[in-house]
Short mmCIF file of C-alpha atoms in Angstrom, two decimals:
data_model
loop_
_atom_site.label_atom_id
_atom_site.label_comp_id
_atom_site.label_asym_id
_atom_site.label_seq_id
_atom_site.Cartn_x
_atom_site.Cartn_y
_atom_site.Cartn_z
CA ILE A 1 0.00 0.00 0.00
CA PHE A 2 1.67 3.19 -1.20
CA LEU A 3 0.35 6.65 -0.30
CA HIS A 4 0.99 9.62 -2.59
CA GLY A 5 1.95 13.14 -1.57
CA LEU A 6 -0.06 16.34 -1.37
CA GLY A 7 -2.06 17.14 -4.52
CA ASP A 8 -1.17 13.88 -6.28
CA THR A 9 -3.27 10.76 -6.89
CA GLY A 10 -2.73 7.04 -6.59
CA ALA A 11 -2.86 6.82 -10.38
CA GLY A 12 0.24 9.02 -10.51
CA TRP A 13 2.24 6.22 -8.93
CA ARG A 14 0.85 3.15 -10.71
CA ASP A 15 3.66 3.19 -13.27
CA ILE A 16 6.07 1.90 -10.64
CA ALA A 17 3.95 -1.24 -10.17
CA GLY A 18 4.85 -2.68 -13.59
CA PRO A 19 8.59 -3.04 -13.05
CA LEU A 20 8.08 -4.18 -9.46
CA THR A 21 5.56 -6.89 -10.28
CA ARG A 22 7.64 -8.12 -13.22
CA GLU A 23 10.55 -8.69 -10.84
CA MET A 24 8.31 -9.94 -8.02
CA PRO A 25 5.18 -11.56 -9.53
CA PHE A 26 3.86 -12.36 -6.04
CA LEU A 27 3.66 -8.63 -5.25
CA LYS A 28 0.26 -6.94 -5.09
CA CYS A 29 0.29 -3.12 -5.23
CA HIS A 30 -2.37 -0.67 -4.03
CA PHE A 31 -2.21 3.06 -4.75
CA PRO A 32 -5.18 4.72 -3.03
CA THR A 33 -6.08 8.35 -3.68
CA ALA A 34 -6.55 10.75 -0.77
CA PRO A 35 -9.83 12.64 -0.42
CA GLN A 36 -10.23 16.19 -1.68
CA MET A 37 -10.01 18.81 1.05
CA PRO A 38 -9.02 22.44 1.52
CA VAL A 39 -5.33 22.73 2.45
CA THR A 40 -4.59 25.78 4.57
CA LEU A 41 -0.91 25.88 3.53
CA ASN A 42 -2.02 26.31 -0.10
CA PHE A 43 -4.38 29.23 0.64
CA GLY A 44 -7.32 26.90 1.26
CA MET A 45 -7.19 25.42 -2.23
CA THR A 46 -9.04 22.11 -2.47
CA MET A 47 -6.78 19.23 -3.47
CA THR A 48 -6.08 15.62 -2.65
CA ALA A 49 -4.58 15.44 0.83
CA TRP A 50 -4.34 12.87 3.60
CA HIS A 51 -4.68 15.74 6.12
CA ASP A 52 -4.67 19.53 6.29
CA ILE A 53 -1.32 21.31 6.61
CA LYS A 54 -1.43 24.77 8.13
CA ASP A 55 2.21 25.88 8.12
CA LEU A 56 5.50 24.10 7.47
CA LYS A 57 7.26 26.17 10.15
CA THR A 58 4.98 24.79 12.89
CA ILE A 59 4.27 21.37 11.40
CA ASP A 60 5.47 19.55 14.54
CA ALA A 61 2.72 21.24 16.59
CA GLU A 62 -0.15 20.75 14.11
CA ASP A 63 -3.33 18.83 14.89
CA PHE A 64 -3.51 17.50 11.29
CA LYS A 65 -7.23 17.90 10.65
CA GLY A 66 -8.38 14.93 8.59
CA LEU A 67 -5.64 12.59 9.77
CA ASP A 68 -7.99 10.35 11.78
CA SER A 69 -10.21 9.67 8.77
CA SER A 70 -7.13 8.98 6.62
CA LYS A 71 -5.80 6.59 9.26
CA GLN A 72 -9.12 4.76 9.03
CA VAL A 73 -8.85 4.52 5.22
CA VAL A 74 -5.41 2.94 5.59
CA ALA A 75 -6.58 0.61 8.39
CA ASP A 76 -9.48 -0.51 6.17
CA LEU A 77 -7.13 -1.16 3.23
CA ILE A 78 -4.88 -3.25 5.46
CA GLN A 79 -7.87 -5.16 6.81
CA GLU A 80 -9.11 -5.85 3.26
CA GLN A 81 -5.76 -7.48 2.48
CA ILE A 82 -5.86 -9.55 5.66
CA ASP A 83 -9.43 -10.62 4.85
CA ALA A 84 -8.21 -11.64 1.38
CA GLY A 85 -5.75 -14.02 3.01
CA ILE A 86 -2.56 -11.96 3.05
CA PRO A 87 -0.76 -12.33 6.39
CA SER A 88 -0.31 -9.00 8.18
CA ASP A 89 3.45 -9.51 8.35
CA ARG A 90 3.52 -9.51 4.52
CA ILE A 91 1.80 -6.11 4.16
CA VAL A 92 4.03 -3.09 3.58
CA LEU A 93 2.89 0.52 3.95
CA GLY A 94 4.88 3.28 2.25
CA GLY A 95 4.47 6.68 0.75
CA PHE A 96 5.94 9.79 -0.74
CA SER A 97 5.68 13.42 0.21
#
């Protein structure tokens, strides 16, 4: 399960699946797309984001509005894979930002 960065989509990363699955045919790739939401850092512009970002200077102190719902999306994706018979110790979560 690979999460994209701010303003991108899962489709923007699907090209990496081809080379990976050719080398590792047992590999199953998921590239979900974040929901659309206003991002304060980008003047409130609506874009795909896993959570709101208010300011990069104070990012360590942010409350990350939207993060809980994104965590649930990821938890659900992981559970879907477990329900499909993939052992949890064979599931990898990654991303780019």
